[in-house]
C-alpha positions as a printed Julia matrix, in Angstrom:
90×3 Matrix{Float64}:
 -13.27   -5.02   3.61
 -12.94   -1.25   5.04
 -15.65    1.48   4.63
 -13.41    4.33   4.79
  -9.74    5.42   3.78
  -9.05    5.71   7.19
  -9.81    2.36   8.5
  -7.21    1.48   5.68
  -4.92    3.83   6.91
  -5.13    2.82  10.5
  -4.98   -1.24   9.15
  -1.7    -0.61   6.9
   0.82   -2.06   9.48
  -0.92   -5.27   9.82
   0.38   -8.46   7.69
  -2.35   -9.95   5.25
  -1.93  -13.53   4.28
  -4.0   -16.02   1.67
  -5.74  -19.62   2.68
  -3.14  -20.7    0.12
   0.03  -19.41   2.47
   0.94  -16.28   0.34
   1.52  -12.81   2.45
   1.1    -9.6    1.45
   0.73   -5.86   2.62
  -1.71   -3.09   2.23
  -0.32   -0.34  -0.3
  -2.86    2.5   -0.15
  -6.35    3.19  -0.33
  -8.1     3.71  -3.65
 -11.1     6.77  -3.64
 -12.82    7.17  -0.95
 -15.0     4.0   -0.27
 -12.96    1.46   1.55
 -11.49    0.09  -1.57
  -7.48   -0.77  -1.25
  -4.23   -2.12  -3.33
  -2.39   -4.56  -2.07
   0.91   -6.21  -2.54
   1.79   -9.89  -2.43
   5.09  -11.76  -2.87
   3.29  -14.23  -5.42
   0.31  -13.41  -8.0
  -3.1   -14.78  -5.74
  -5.01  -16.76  -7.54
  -9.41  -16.11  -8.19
 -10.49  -18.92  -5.65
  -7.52  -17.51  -3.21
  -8.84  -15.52   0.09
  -7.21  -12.99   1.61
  -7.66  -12.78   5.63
  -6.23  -10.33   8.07
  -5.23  -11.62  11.39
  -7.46  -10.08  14.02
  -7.02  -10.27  18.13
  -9.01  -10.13  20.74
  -7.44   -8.81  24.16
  -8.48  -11.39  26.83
  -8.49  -10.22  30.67
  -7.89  -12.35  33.21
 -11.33  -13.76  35.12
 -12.18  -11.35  38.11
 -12.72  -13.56  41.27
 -13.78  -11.94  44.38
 -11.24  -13.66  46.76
  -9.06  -10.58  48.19
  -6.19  -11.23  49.69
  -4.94   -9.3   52.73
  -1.96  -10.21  54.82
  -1.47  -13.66  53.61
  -5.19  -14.57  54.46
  -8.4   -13.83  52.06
 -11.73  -13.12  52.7
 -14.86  -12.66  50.44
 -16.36   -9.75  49.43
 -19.58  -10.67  50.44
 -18.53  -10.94  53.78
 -19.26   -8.48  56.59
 -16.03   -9.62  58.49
 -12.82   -8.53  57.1
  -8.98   -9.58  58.66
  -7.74   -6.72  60.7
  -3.8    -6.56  60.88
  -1.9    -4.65  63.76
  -1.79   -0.97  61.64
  -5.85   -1.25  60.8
  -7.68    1.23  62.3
 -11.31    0.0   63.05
 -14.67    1.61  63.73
 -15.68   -0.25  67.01
């Protein structure tokens, strides 16, 4: 699952769990290859699989309305709302 004893280290607050509803913690690594013990409330059984719930951070979609002074223009636009404390280059 890990290559390293600190990937295990850096994984040890996060909640494992089996397919067949059992959850469990990380211990603390074993050598130096990745390998881990783990501790579950319940004794897994050998077709049991143990996940570890993994997010994704979603942003927002970027659109390329702006909106200035309760109107919005595109950036693609050459022309851009000027309000009364705007200074402009004509």
């Amino acid at each position: 699952m890990f290559f390293s004893p600190q990937d295990i280290e850096y994984f040890k607050p996060v909640q494992l769990h089996t397919k067949m509803g059992l959850i469990g913690n990380i211990k603390e690594s074993l050598g130096t290859h990745g390998y881990m013990k783990c501790v579950f409330g319940e004794q897994i059984k050998p077709q049991d699989t143990i996940c570890m719930p993994l997010y994704k951070r979603v942003f927002p979609k970027w659109t390329t309305k702006l909106w200035v002074n309760d109107s919005h223009c595109d950036l693609g636009s050459s022309v851009w709302p000027q309000s009364d404390g705007m200074a402009t280059d004509e």
